mmCIF file of C-alpha atoms in Angstrom:
data_model
loop_
_atom_site.group_PDB
_atom_site.id
_atom_site.type_symbol
_atom_site.label_atom_id
_atom_site.label_comp_id
_atom_site.label_asym_id
_atom_site.label_seq_id
_atom_site.Cartn_x
_atom_site.Cartn_y
_atom_site.Cartn_z
ATOM 1 C CA MET A 1 -18.150 9.779 -26.141
ATOM 2 C CA SER A 2 -19.044 11.816 -29.182
ATOM 3 C CA GLY A 3 -16.347 12.382 -32.207
ATOM 4 C CA VAL A 4 -15.240 9.174 -31.154
ATOM 5 C CA SER A 5 -15.229 6.264 -33.751
ATOM 6 C CA SER A 6 -17.632 2.952 -34.366
ATOM 7 C CA ASP A 7 -14.100 1.157 -34.246
ATOM 8 C CA GLN A 8 -13.099 2.538 -31.160
ATOM 9 C CA LEU A 9 -15.873 2.817 -29.448
ATOM 10 C CA HIS A 10 -16.634 -1.181 -30.449
ATOM 11 C CA LYS A 11 -13.001 -2.209 -28.979
ATOM 12 C CA SER A 12 -13.452 -0.330 -26.059
ATOM 13 C CA THR A 13 -16.496 -2.018 -25.179
ATOM 14 C CA LEU A 14 -14.940 -5.260 -25.873
ATOM 15 C CA SER A 15 -11.757 -4.691 -23.817
ATOM 16 C CA VAL A 16 -14.854 -3.826 -20.492
ATOM 17 C CA TYR A 17 -16.131 -7.502 -21.570
ATOM 18 C CA SER A 18 -12.573 -8.768 -21.437
ATOM 19 C CA ASN A 19 -11.149 -6.896 -18.402
ATOM 20 C CA LEU A 20 -14.345 -8.369 -16.468
ATOM 21 C CA MET A 21 -14.177 -11.939 -17.903
ATOM 22 C CA GLU A 22 -9.922 -12.480 -17.571
ATOM 23 C CA HIS A 23 -8.911 -10.242 -14.820
ATOM 24 C CA PHE A 24 -12.156 -9.144 -12.800
ATOM 25 C CA ASN A 25 -13.759 -12.088 -12.428
ATOM 26 C CA PRO A 26 -10.509 -14.416 -11.436
ATOM 27 C CA GLY A 27 -9.262 -11.598 -9.476
ATOM 28 C CA LEU A 28 -12.571 -12.353 -7.167
ATOM 29 C CA GLN A 29 -11.896 -16.141 -7.413
ATOM 30 C CA LYS A 30 -8.302 -15.363 -5.870
ATOM 31 C CA LEU A 31 -9.789 -13.306 -3.549
ATOM 32 C CA VAL A 32 -12.417 -16.225 -2.550
ATOM 33 C CA ALA A 33 -9.798 -18.731 -2.090
ATOM 34 C CA LEU A 34 -7.671 -16.002 -0.194
ATOM 35 C CA GLY A 35 -10.405 -15.120 2.179
ATOM 36 C CA ASN A 36 -11.238 -18.542 2.958
ATOM 37 C CA SER A 37 -7.148 -19.209 4.055
ATOM 38 C CA TYR A 38 -7.226 -15.741 6.595
ATOM 39 C CA ILE A 39 -10.175 -17.001 7.780
ATOM 40 C CA LYS A 40 -8.788 -20.598 8.844
ATOM 41 C CA ALA A 41 -5.533 -18.721 9.841
ATOM 42 C CA PHE A 42 -8.393 -16.469 12.202
ATOM 43 C CA GLN A 43 -9.940 -19.396 13.794
ATOM 44 C CA ALA A 44 -6.580 -20.660 14.393
ATOM 45 C CA LEU A 45 -5.377 -17.617 16.327
ATOM 46 C CA GLY A 46 -8.800 -17.868 17.959
ATOM 47 C CA VAL A 47 -7.891 -21.091 19.254
ATOM 48 C CA CYS A 48 -4.823 -20.265 20.784
ATOM 49 C CA SER A 49 -5.966 -16.762 22.648
ATOM 50 C CA GLU A 50 -8.514 -18.444 23.933
ATOM 51 C CA ALA A 51 -5.907 -21.035 25.255
ATOM 52 C CA TYR A 52 -3.700 -18.206 26.394
ATOM 53 C CA PHE A 53 -6.303 -15.855 28.180
ATOM 54 C CA SER A 54 -7.929 -19.195 29.941
ATOM 55 C CA ALA A 55 -4.412 -19.724 31.221
ATOM 56 C CA VAL A 56 -4.127 -15.859 32.576
ATOM 57 C CA ALA A 57 -7.749 -16.544 33.926
ATOM 58 C CA LYS A 58 -6.268 -19.514 36.036
ATOM 59 C CA MET A 59 -3.804 -17.616 37.074
ATOM 60 C CA GLY A 60 -6.158 -14.354 38.018
ATOM 61 C CA ASP A 61 -8.120 -16.825 40.189
ATOM 62 C CA GLN A 62 -5.393 -18.591 41.869
ATOM 63 C CA ALA A 63 -4.510 -14.664 43.244
ATOM 64 C CA LEU A 64 -7.788 -14.399 43.948
ATOM 65 C CA HIS A 65 -7.191 -17.250 47.158
ATOM 66 C CA THR A 66 -3.833 -15.683 48.043
ATOM 67 C CA LEU A 67 -3.809 -12.980 50.781
ATOM 68 C CA SER A 68 -1.754 -11.005 49.402
ATOM 69 C CA SER A 69 -3.031 -10.448 45.553
ATOM 70 C CA ARG A 70 -6.612 -10.848 45.731
ATOM 71 C CA SER A 71 -7.150 -7.196 43.743
ATOM 72 C CA LEU A 72 -4.782 -8.427 41.301
ATOM 73 C CA GLY A 73 -6.699 -11.526 40.657
ATOM 74 C CA ASP A 74 -9.536 -9.240 39.652
ATOM 75 C CA VAL A 75 -7.418 -7.441 37.239
ATOM 76 C CA LEU A 76 -6.168 -10.338 35.010
ATOM 77 C CA ILE A 77 -9.573 -12.132 35.126
ATOM 78 C CA GLN A 78 -10.885 -8.275 33.772
ATOM 79 C CA ILE A 79 -8.146 -8.382 30.857
ATOM 80 C CA SER A 80 -8.826 -11.707 30.213
ATOM 81 C CA GLU A 81 -12.460 -10.773 29.764
ATOM 82 C CA THR A 82 -11.902 -8.241 27.677
ATOM 83 C CA GLN A 83 -9.274 -9.956 25.437
ATOM 84 C CA ARG A 84 -11.431 -12.959 25.169
ATOM 85 C CA ARG A 85 -14.725 -10.661 24.677
ATOM 86 C CA LEU A 86 -12.868 -9.115 21.603
ATOM 87 C CA THR A 87 -11.546 -12.356 20.211
ATOM 88 C CA ALA A 88 -15.489 -13.030 20.274
ATOM 89 C CA GLU A 89 -16.271 -9.911 18.625
ATOM 90 C CA MET A 90 -13.871 -10.593 15.892
ATOM 91 C CA GLU A 91 -14.738 -14.030 15.528
ATOM 92 C CA GLY A 92 -18.044 -12.405 14.460
ATOM 93 C CA VAL A 93 -16.708 -9.854 12.412
ATOM 94 C CA PHE A 94 -14.930 -12.768 10.173
ATOM 95 C CA ARG A 95 -18.298 -14.599 10.262
ATOM 96 C CA TRP A 96 -19.748 -11.433 8.587
ATOM 97 C CA PHE A 97 -16.501 -11.218 6.447
ATOM 98 C CA GLN A 98 -16.910 -15.334 5.039
ATOM 99 C CA ILE A 99 -21.118 -15.100 4.656
ATOM 100 C CA GLU A 100 -21.265 -11.631 3.298
ATOM 101 C CA VAL A 101 -18.144 -10.524 1.344
ATOM 102 C CA LEU A 102 -16.649 -14.197 0.636
ATOM 103 C CA GLN A 103 -19.563 -16.652 -0.215
ATOM 104 C CA ALA A 104 -21.504 -13.775 -1.893
ATOM 105 C CA MET A 105 -18.379 -12.938 -4.060
ATOM 106 C CA GLU A 106 -18.290 -16.573 -4.925
ATOM 107 C CA LYS A 107 -22.012 -16.818 -5.562
ATOM 108 C CA ASN A 108 -21.531 -13.582 -8.109
ATOM 109 C CA ILE A 109 -18.869 -15.056 -9.826
ATOM 110 C CA LYS A 110 -20.474 -17.899 -10.994
ATOM 111 C CA LEU A 111 -23.565 -15.808 -12.191
ATOM 112 C CA ASP A 112 -21.656 -13.449 -13.367
ATOM 113 C CA GLU A 113 -19.374 -15.694 -15.747
ATOM 114 C CA GLU A 114 -22.640 -16.638 -18.013
ATOM 115 C CA TYR A 115 -24.116 -13.686 -17.341
ATOM 116 C CA ILE A 116 -21.266 -11.529 -18.779
ATOM 117 C CA ASP A 117 -20.506 -14.643 -21.672
ATOM 118 C CA GLY A 118 -24.367 -14.342 -22.856
ATOM 119 C CA SER A 119 -24.558 -10.590 -22.931
ATOM 120 C CA ARG A 120 -20.700 -10.298 -24.727
ATOM 121 C CA ARG A 121 -22.270 -13.134 -27.209
ATOM 122 C CA VAL A 122 -25.436 -10.783 -27.697
ATOM 123 C CA TYR A 123 -23.812 -7.673 -28.221
ATOM 124 C CA GLU A 124 -21.220 -8.963 -31.234
ATOM 125 C CA LEU A 125 -24.449 -10.686 -32.847
ATOM 126 C CA GLU A 126 -26.011 -7.375 -32.312
ATOM 127 C CA VAL A 127 -23.206 -5.195 -33.728
ATOM 128 C CA ARG A 128 -22.941 -7.845 -36.728
ATOM 129 C CA ASN A 129 -26.377 -7.454 -37.620
ATOM 130 C CA GLN A 130 -26.872 -4.025 -37.663
ATOM 131 C CA ALA A 131 -23.235 -3.054 -39.055
ATOM 132 C CA GLU A 132 -24.569 -5.008 -42.193
ATOM 133 C CA ALA A 133 -27.806 -3.331 -42.080
ATOM 134 C CA LEU A 134 -26.134 -0.227 -42.523
ATOM 135 C CA GLU A 135 -23.892 -1.170 -44.929
ATOM 136 C CA LYS A 136 -26.733 -2.211 -47.030
ATOM 137 C CA GLN A 137 -28.350 1.112 -46.730
ATOM 138 C CA LEU A 138 -25.317 2.627 -47.487
ATOM 139 C CA ARG A 139 -24.419 0.637 -50.837
ATOM 140 C CA ARG A 140 -28.453 1.183 -51.665
ATOM 141 C CA GLY A 141 -27.797 4.954 -51.275
ATOM 142 C CA THR A 142 -31.276 4.641 -49.114
ATOM 143 C CA TYR A 143 -29.495 5.707 -45.727
ATOM 144 C CA ARG A 144 -29.887 9.563 -45.959
ATOM 145 C CA ASP A 145 -29.129 10.485 -41.905
ATOM 146 C CA SER A 146 -25.378 11.483 -40.643
ATOM 147 C CA LEU A 147 -23.465 8.464 -39.696
ATOM 148 C CA GLU A 148 -23.109 9.729 -36.005
ATOM 149 C CA ASN A 149 -27.108 9.646 -35.930
ATOM 150 C CA SER A 150 -27.138 6.240 -37.133
ATOM 151 C CA GLU A 151 -28.667 3.517 -35.257
ATOM 152 C CA TYR A 152 -25.682 1.496 -35.313
ATOM 153 C CA MET A 153 -23.990 4.090 -33.683
ATOM 154 C CA LEU A 154 -26.559 4.823 -31.175
ATOM 155 C CA TYR A 155 -26.322 0.813 -30.300
ATOM 156 C CA LEU A 156 -22.182 0.959 -29.646
ATOM 157 C CA ARG A 157 -22.837 4.190 -27.851
ATOM 158 C CA GLN A 158 -25.377 2.537 -25.601
ATOM 159 C CA SER A 159 -23.502 -0.916 -24.990
ATOM 160 C CA HIS A 160 -20.734 0.970 -24.062
ATOM 161 C CA GLN A 161 -22.396 2.945 -21.273
ATOM 162 C CA GLU A 162 -24.244 -0.236 -20.351
ATOM 163 C CA ILE A 163 -20.757 -2.143 -19.861
ATOM 164 C CA LEU A 164 -19.263 0.213 -18.088
ATOM 165 C CA LYS A 165 -21.949 0.822 -16.188
ATOM 166 C CA GLU A 166 -21.899 -3.275 -15.381
ATOM 167 C CA GLU A 167 -18.189 -2.687 -14.527
ATOM 168 C CA GLU A 168 -18.663 0.137 -12.202
ATOM 169 C CA ARG A 169 -21.311 -1.906 -10.258
ATOM 170 C CA ARG A 170 -19.109 -4.698 -9.896
ATOM 171 C CA TYR A 171 -16.053 -2.619 -8.634
ATOM 172 C CA ARG A 172 -18.382 -0.773 -6.175
ATOM 173 C CA PHE A 173 -19.905 -4.149 -4.848
ATOM 174 C CA LEU A 174 -16.042 -5.537 -3.777
ATOM 175 C CA ALA A 175 -15.385 -1.723 -2.770
ATOM 176 C CA GLU A 176 -18.332 -1.891 -0.137
ATOM 177 C CA LYS A 177 -18.284 -5.182 0.926
ATOM 178 C CA HIS A 178 -14.590 -3.968 2.159
ATOM 179 C CA CYS A 179 -15.573 -1.215 3.521
ATOM 180 C CA GLY A 180 -18.326 -3.081 5.545
ATOM 181 C CA LEU A 181 -15.206 -5.022 6.746
ATOM 182 C CA THR A 182 -13.878 -1.863 8.043
ATOM 183 C CA GLN A 183 -16.771 -0.344 9.533
ATOM 184 C CA SER A 184 -17.041 -4.121 11.307
ATOM 185 C CA LEU A 185 -13.914 -3.695 12.455
ATOM 186 C CA LEU A 186 -14.255 0.331 13.907
ATOM 187 C CA PHE A 187 -17.781 -0.747 15.426
ATOM 188 C CA LEU A 188 -16.542 -3.694 17.484
ATOM 189 C CA ILE A 189 -13.220 -1.607 18.797
ATOM 190 C CA ASN A 190 -16.086 1.022 19.977
ATOM 191 C CA LYS A 191 -18.098 -1.715 21.146
ATOM 192 C CA VAL A 192 -15.067 -3.977 23.314
ATOM 193 C CA PHE A 193 -12.610 -1.148 24.225
ATOM 194 C CA ILE A 194 -13.942 2.630 24.155
ATOM 195 C CA HIS A 195 -17.491 1.544 25.777
ATOM 196 C CA THR A 196 -17.108 -0.640 28.535
ATOM 197 C CA GLY A 197 -14.973 1.401 30.889
ATOM 198 C CA HIS A 198 -11.885 -0.984 31.113
ATOM 199 C CA PRO A 199 -9.743 -1.257 33.944
ATOM 200 C CA THR A 200 -6.773 0.278 31.782
ATOM 201 C CA GLN A 201 -8.643 3.231 30.935
ATOM 202 C CA MET B 1 -1.820 -11.251 62.333
ATOM 203 C CA SER B 2 -1.628 -10.434 65.849
ATOM 204 C CA GLY B 3 -2.986 -13.393 67.726
ATOM 205 C CA VAL B 4 -2.371 -16.175 65.144
ATOM 206 C CA SER B 5 -0.198 -18.851 66.839
ATOM 207 C CA SER B 6 3.628 -19.648 65.745
ATOM 208 C CA ASP B 7 2.084 -23.064 63.959
ATOM 209 C CA GLN B 8 -0.359 -21.324 61.930
ATOM 210 C CA LEU B 9 2.375 -18.287 60.355
ATOM 211 C CA HIS B 10 4.768 -20.922 59.670
ATOM 212 C CA LYS B 11 2.105 -22.887 57.727
ATOM 213 C CA SER B 12 0.827 -20.247 55.749
ATOM 214 C CA THR B 13 4.678 -18.768 54.860
ATOM 215 C CA LEU B 14 5.224 -22.497 53.383
ATOM 216 C CA SER B 15 1.804 -22.487 51.761
ATOM 217 C CA VAL B 16 2.914 -19.202 49.883
ATOM 218 C CA TYR B 17 6.261 -20.821 49.007
ATOM 219 C CA SER B 18 4.304 -23.631 47.463
ATOM 220 C CA ASN B 19 2.316 -21.672 45.980
ATOM 221 C CA LEU B 20 4.887 -19.851 43.667
ATOM 222 C CA MET B 21 6.637 -23.366 43.076
ATOM 223 C CA GLU B 22 3.865 -25.496 42.498
ATOM 224 C CA HIS B 23 1.238 -22.918 40.937
ATOM 225 C CA PHE B 24 2.640 -19.781 39.922
ATOM 226 C CA ASN B 25 5.747 -20.570 38.437
ATOM 227 C CA PRO B 26 4.359 -23.548 36.486
ATOM 228 C CA GLY B 27 1.480 -21.392 35.372
ATOM 229 C CA LEU B 28 3.904 -18.966 34.162
ATOM 230 C CA GLN B 29 5.735 -21.698 31.806
ATOM 231 C CA LYS B 30 2.556 -22.955 30.626
ATOM 232 C CA LEU B 31 1.506 -19.368 29.772
ATOM 233 C CA VAL B 32 4.902 -19.181 27.866
ATOM 234 C CA ALA B 33 4.426 -22.233 25.870
ATOM 235 C CA LEU B 34 0.905 -20.886 25.309
ATOM 236 C CA GLY B 35 2.399 -17.280 24.357
ATOM 237 C CA ASN B 36 4.602 -18.390 21.946
ATOM 238 C CA SER B 37 2.019 -20.821 19.740
ATOM 239 C CA TYR B 38 -0.045 -17.641 19.853
ATOM 240 C CA ILE B 39 2.449 -15.567 18.383
ATOM 241 C CA LYS B 40 3.278 -18.179 15.631
ATOM 242 C CA ALA B 41 -0.775 -17.961 14.618
ATOM 243 C CA PHE B 42 -0.589 -14.628 14.563
ATOM 244 C CA GLN B 43 2.266 -14.543 12.224
ATOM 245 C CA ALA B 44 0.772 -16.931 10.192
ATOM 246 C CA LEU B 45 -2.583 -14.448 9.924
ATOM 247 C CA GLY B 46 -0.571 -11.912 9.414
ATOM 248 C CA VAL B 47 0.914 -13.462 5.987
ATOM 249 C CA CYS B 48 -2.915 -14.444 4.928
ATOM 250 C CA SER B 49 -3.951 -10.454 5.852
ATOM 251 C CA GLU B 50 -0.882 -9.448 3.472
ATOM 252 C CA ALA B 51 -1.561 -12.046 0.744
ATOM 253 C CA TYR B 52 -5.823 -10.855 0.762
ATOM 254 C CA PHE B 53 -5.153 -7.088 0.911
ATOM 255 C CA SER B 54 -2.494 -7.052 -1.613
ATOM 256 C CA ALA B 55 -4.780 -9.082 -3.941
ATOM 257 C CA VAL B 56 -7.619 -6.127 -2.874
ATOM 258 C CA ALA B 57 -5.072 -3.361 -3.805
ATOM 259 C CA LYS B 58 -4.352 -5.054 -7.014
ATOM 260 C CA MET B 59 -8.381 -5.395 -7.887
ATOM 261 C CA GLY B 60 -8.233 -1.353 -6.872
ATOM 262 C CA ASP B 61 -5.200 -1.016 -9.279
ATOM 263 C CA GLN B 62 -7.127 -2.606 -11.796
ATOM 264 C CA ALA B 63 -9.636 -0.627 -11.113
ATOM 265 C CA LEU B 64 -8.149 2.845 -11.529
ATOM 266 C CA HIS B 65 -7.298 1.502 -15.481
ATOM 267 C CA THR B 66 -11.041 1.692 -16.301
ATOM 268 C CA LEU B 67 -13.009 4.504 -17.494
ATOM 269 C CA SER B 68 -15.883 3.866 -15.300
ATOM 270 C CA SER B 69 -14.298 2.711 -11.731
ATOM 271 C CA ARG B 70 -11.378 5.226 -10.855
ATOM 272 C CA SER B 71 -12.566 6.256 -7.606
ATOM 273 C CA LEU B 72 -13.702 2.933 -6.363
ATOM 274 C CA GLY B 73 -9.699 1.986 -7.286
ATOM 275 C CA ASP B 74 -8.918 4.545 -4.720
ATOM 276 C CA VAL B 75 -11.840 3.101 -2.048
ATOM 277 C CA LEU B 76 -10.422 -0.456 -2.446
ATOM 278 C CA ILE B 77 -6.555 0.959 -2.737
ATOM 279 C CA GLN B 78 -7.243 3.139 0.845
ATOM 280 C CA ILE B 79 -9.095 -0.076 2.410
ATOM 281 C CA SER B 80 -5.922 -2.097 1.411
ATOM 282 C CA GLU B 81 -3.695 0.113 3.047
ATOM 283 C CA THR B 82 -5.404 0.775 6.427
ATOM 284 C CA GLN B 83 -5.929 -3.389 7.193
ATOM 285 C CA ARG B 84 -2.173 -3.420 6.136
ATOM 286 C CA ARG B 85 -1.311 -0.920 8.567
ATOM 287 C CA LEU B 86 -3.345 -2.028 11.398
ATOM 288 C CA THR B 87 -1.978 -5.709 10.543
ATOM 289 C CA ALA B 88 1.883 -3.985 10.760
ATOM 290 C CA GLU B 89 0.999 -2.199 14.010
ATOM 291 C CA MET B 90 -0.708 -5.505 14.748
ATOM 292 C CA GLU B 91 2.894 -7.276 14.389
ATOM 293 C CA GLY B 92 4.367 -4.423 16.704
ATOM 294 C CA VAL B 93 2.317 -5.676 19.427
ATOM 295 C CA PHE B 94 3.145 -9.183 19.334
ATOM 296 C CA ARG B 95 6.416 -8.774 18.857
ATOM 297 C CA TRP B 96 6.277 -6.237 22.288
ATOM 298 C CA PHE B 97 4.335 -9.008 23.684
ATOM 299 C CA GLN B 98 7.191 -11.736 22.711
ATOM 300 C CA ILE B 99 10.033 -9.452 24.307
ATOM 301 C CA GLU B 100 8.294 -7.567 27.254
ATOM 302 C CA VAL B 101 5.853 -10.287 28.084
ATOM 303 C CA LEU B 102 6.959 -14.081 27.155
ATOM 304 C CA GLN B 103 10.959 -13.519 27.564
ATOM 305 C CA ALA B 104 10.533 -11.067 30.574
ATOM 306 C CA MET B 105 8.518 -14.212 32.388
ATOM 307 C CA GLU B 106 10.761 -17.115 31.338
ATOM 308 C CA LYS B 107 13.629 -15.296 32.053
ATOM 309 C CA ASN B 108 11.733 -14.909 35.286
ATOM 310 C CA ILE B 109 11.059 -18.660 35.934
ATOM 311 C CA LYS B 110 14.454 -19.668 35.951
ATOM 312 C CA LEU B 111 15.717 -17.173 38.029
ATOM 313 C CA ASP B 112 12.951 -17.004 40.409
ATOM 314 C CA GLU B 113 12.731 -21.328 40.872
ATOM 315 C CA GLU B 114 16.376 -20.636 42.193
ATOM 316 C CA TYR B 115 15.603 -18.164 44.368
ATOM 317 C CA ILE B 116 12.475 -19.298 45.843
ATOM 318 C CA ASP B 117 13.726 -22.631 46.350
ATOM 319 C CA GLY B 118 17.054 -21.453 48.614
ATOM 320 C CA SER B 119 14.637 -18.429 50.489
ATOM 321 C CA ARG B 120 12.258 -21.227 51.304
ATOM 322 C CA ARG B 121 15.528 -23.460 52.402
ATOM 323 C CA VAL B 122 17.261 -20.529 54.490
ATOM 324 C CA TYR B 123 13.352 -19.648 56.236
ATOM 325 C CA GLU B 124 13.123 -23.704 57.135
ATOM 326 C CA LEU B 125 16.603 -23.759 58.696
ATOM 327 C CA GLU B 126 16.796 -20.461 60.393
ATOM 328 C CA VAL B 127 12.961 -21.264 62.082
ATOM 329 C CA ARG B 128 14.362 -24.322 63.256
ATOM 330 C CA ASN B 129 17.155 -22.648 64.851
ATOM 331 C CA GLN B 130 15.157 -20.194 66.446
ATOM 332 C CA ALA B 131 12.453 -22.619 67.796
ATOM 333 C CA GLU B 132 15.466 -24.607 69.331
ATOM 334 C CA ALA B 133 17.179 -21.726 70.573
ATOM 335 C CA LEU B 134 13.721 -20.443 72.342
ATOM 336 C CA GLU B 135 13.080 -24.014 73.352
ATOM 337 C CA LYS B 136 16.684 -24.154 75.264
ATOM 338 C CA GLN B 137 15.622 -20.962 76.752
ATOM 339 C CA LEU B 138 12.159 -22.072 78.042
ATOM 340 C CA ARG B 139 13.638 -25.208 79.335
ATOM 341 C CA ARG B 140 16.193 -23.673 81.246
ATOM 342 C CA GLY B 141 13.746 -20.943 82.407
ATOM 343 C CA THR B 142 15.948 -18.214 81.217
ATOM 344 C CA TYR B 143 12.831 -16.576 78.738
ATOM 345 C CA ARG B 144 11.183 -13.414 80.616
ATOM 346 C CA ASP B 145 9.179 -12.048 77.992
ATOM 347 C CA SER B 146 5.671 -13.131 76.097
ATOM 348 C CA LEU B 147 6.091 -15.466 73.868
ATOM 349 C CA GLU B 148 4.222 -13.061 71.310
ATOM 350 C CA ASN B 149 7.177 -10.697 71.429
ATOM 351 C CA SER B 150 9.891 -13.838 71.238
ATOM 352 C CA GLU B 151 12.602 -13.122 68.386
ATOM 353 C CA TYR B 152 11.049 -16.265 66.563
ATOM 354 C CA MET B 153 7.481 -15.250 66.683
ATOM 355 C CA LEU B 154 8.872 -11.970 65.289
ATOM 356 C CA TYR B 155 11.169 -13.855 62.389
ATOM 357 C CA LEU B 156 8.338 -15.746 61.496
ATOM 358 C CA ARG B 157 6.140 -12.789 61.371
ATOM 359 C CA GLN B 158 8.148 -10.684 59.366
ATOM 360 C CA SER B 159 9.322 -14.152 57.598
ATOM 361 C CA HIS B 160 5.657 -13.813 56.290
ATOM 362 C CA GLN B 161 5.018 -10.780 55.355
ATOM 363 C CA GLU B 162 7.999 -10.781 52.596
ATOM 364 C CA ILE B 163 6.893 -13.559 51.532
ATOM 365 C CA LEU B 164 3.738 -12.248 50.745
ATOM 366 C CA LYS B 165 5.161 -9.499 49.383
ATOM 367 C CA GLU B 166 7.144 -11.664 47.114
ATOM 368 C CA GLU B 167 4.009 -13.377 45.950
ATOM 369 C CA GLU B 168 1.989 -10.174 45.876
ATOM 370 C CA ARG B 169 4.990 -8.429 43.313
ATOM 371 C CA ARG B 170 5.038 -11.741 41.012
ATOM 372 C CA TYR B 171 0.764 -11.526 40.218
ATOM 373 C CA ARG B 172 1.853 -7.405 40.072
ATOM 374 C CA PHE B 173 3.800 -8.272 37.387
ATOM 375 C CA LEU B 174 1.842 -10.561 35.901
ATOM 376 C CA ALA B 175 -1.129 -8.335 35.922
ATOM 377 C CA GLU B 176 1.170 -4.697 34.850
ATOM 378 C CA LYS B 177 2.413 -6.859 31.890
ATOM 379 C CA HIS B 178 -0.776 -7.795 30.364
ATOM 380 C CA CYS B 179 -2.387 -4.687 31.242
ATOM 381 C CA GLY B 180 0.385 -3.221 28.715
ATOM 382 C CA LEU B 181 -0.757 -5.609 25.999
ATOM 383 C CA THR B 182 -3.998 -4.082 26.169
ATOM 384 C CA GLN B 183 -2.867 -0.599 26.430
ATOM 385 C CA SER B 184 -0.597 -1.035 23.281
ATOM 386 C CA LEU B 185 -3.814 -2.765 21.622
ATOM 387 C CA LEU B 186 -5.587 0.704 22.223
ATOM 388 C CA PHE B 187 -2.991 2.940 21.259
ATOM 389 C CA LEU B 188 -2.476 0.911 18.108
ATOM 390 C CA ILE B 189 -6.344 1.021 17.265
ATOM 391 C CA ASN B 190 -6.393 5.108 18.267
ATOM 392 C CA LYS B 191 -3.095 5.348 15.745
ATOM 393 C CA VAL B 192 -4.666 3.409 12.718
ATOM 394 C CA PHE B 193 -8.780 4.138 13.225
ATOM 395 C CA ILE B 194 -8.946 6.929 14.881
ATOM 396 C CA HIS B 195 -6.373 9.288 14.164
ATOM 397 C CA THR B 196 -5.731 8.506 10.606
ATOM 398 C CA GLY B 197 -9.212 9.929 8.732
ATOM 399 C CA HIS B 198 -10.015 6.580 7.448
ATOM 400 C CA PRO B 199 -12.501 6.672 4.351
ATOM 401 C CA THR B 200 -15.178 5.185 6.731
ATOM 402 C CA GLN B 201 -15.187 7.876 9.030
#
C-alpha cells in the first residue's frame, strides 16, 4: 500500500476492526443460533425417520413369515437398514457440526470480542502517540527522513497488514469449518451408499 | 401343495386373507401416517437449512467486499450453493416420496380393503357351495374320481395360489416403492456431489 496516505491507511485499518466487530462476529453469533435450530430440526427428522423405517422393517418381518414374499421381506429389511445407517451417519455429521463448528464458533466469538476490542484500543492509542511524536519532531525541525519512511507510517502499514491477516484468519476458519461439513457428507455418502453393495446397485 | 388336506389349504388361504386385512393394510396405514410426519419434519429441516446457508452466503458476500478474504468469500458462497442445491434436490425426493409412495399407499389401502373383503366373501361362499356339492355326490355314491382331483380341491388350490399372488403383489409394491426412494437418494447424490465438480473434490 505504498503511496497511500496515512489517513487512508488508518481509516482502512479502523474499517476492518469495525467490520469484525459489527458484522463478522454478530454474523457468527447468528450462525450459531441458526445452526442450533438446524440441529434440533435434524434431530426431529431423525426420530421420524427411525419411526418410519422401523415400521418398514416390521412389514419386512411380516413378509418373512409368509409363503409368498420371503425375499421381499429381506429387501424391505435391507432398505430399512440402509436408511437407518444413513440416519445414524447423518447424526454423526450433525454431532460433529455441533461440536466442531457451532461450539467452536461460539467460543471464538466471546474470545474475539475481547481480543479485537483490546487490540483496537492499543492500536488507536499507539497511533495517537506516534502521530504526536512525529508532529513534535516536525515542529522542532528535528525530523529529516521522508514521511513515507517514518516510524508512524511503518506502524500504520504494519497494523493494517496485521488486521487484514486477522480478518483473513477469521474468514478462513469459517470457510474451513464449512468445507469440513461438506466433506463429512461426502465421506458418509461414500461409506453408506457406494461401498456397501446396496441392493439397488 | 399336493398332498395337503383340503382343511389345511382352506386354513392357509384364510390366514393370508386375515394377514392382509389385519396386518398388511393396517401396517400400510401406519406407514402413511408416519411418512406424513417424516415429510413435515423434513420440510422443517429444509426451512432451517435454508436460513443457515443463506446466513453463510451472507458472510461470504461480506468477505467478497474485504481486501483480505475475497477468495474465501467465493468458497463460502459455493458451499452455501452446494448445500442449498442438496436441500432443493432432497425436497424433490420427499415430494416424490409423498406422491408416489405415501399417496399411492393410501389410495391402495382404501381400494384393497373393499377388494379383499369382497374377494374373501366370494371365496368362503364358493368353498361352502362346492363342499356341499361334493358331499352330496359322495352321499349319493355318484362321485367316482379321486378326491385329490375333485373340483372342490382344484378350487381350493387355485384360490390358495391366487391369494398368495395377491399377497406377493402387495409386498412387491411396498418393496419397489421403497427401493425407488433409495434409488432417488443415490441419483441425487450423484448429481449434487459427484458430477458438479464440488470445490472440496
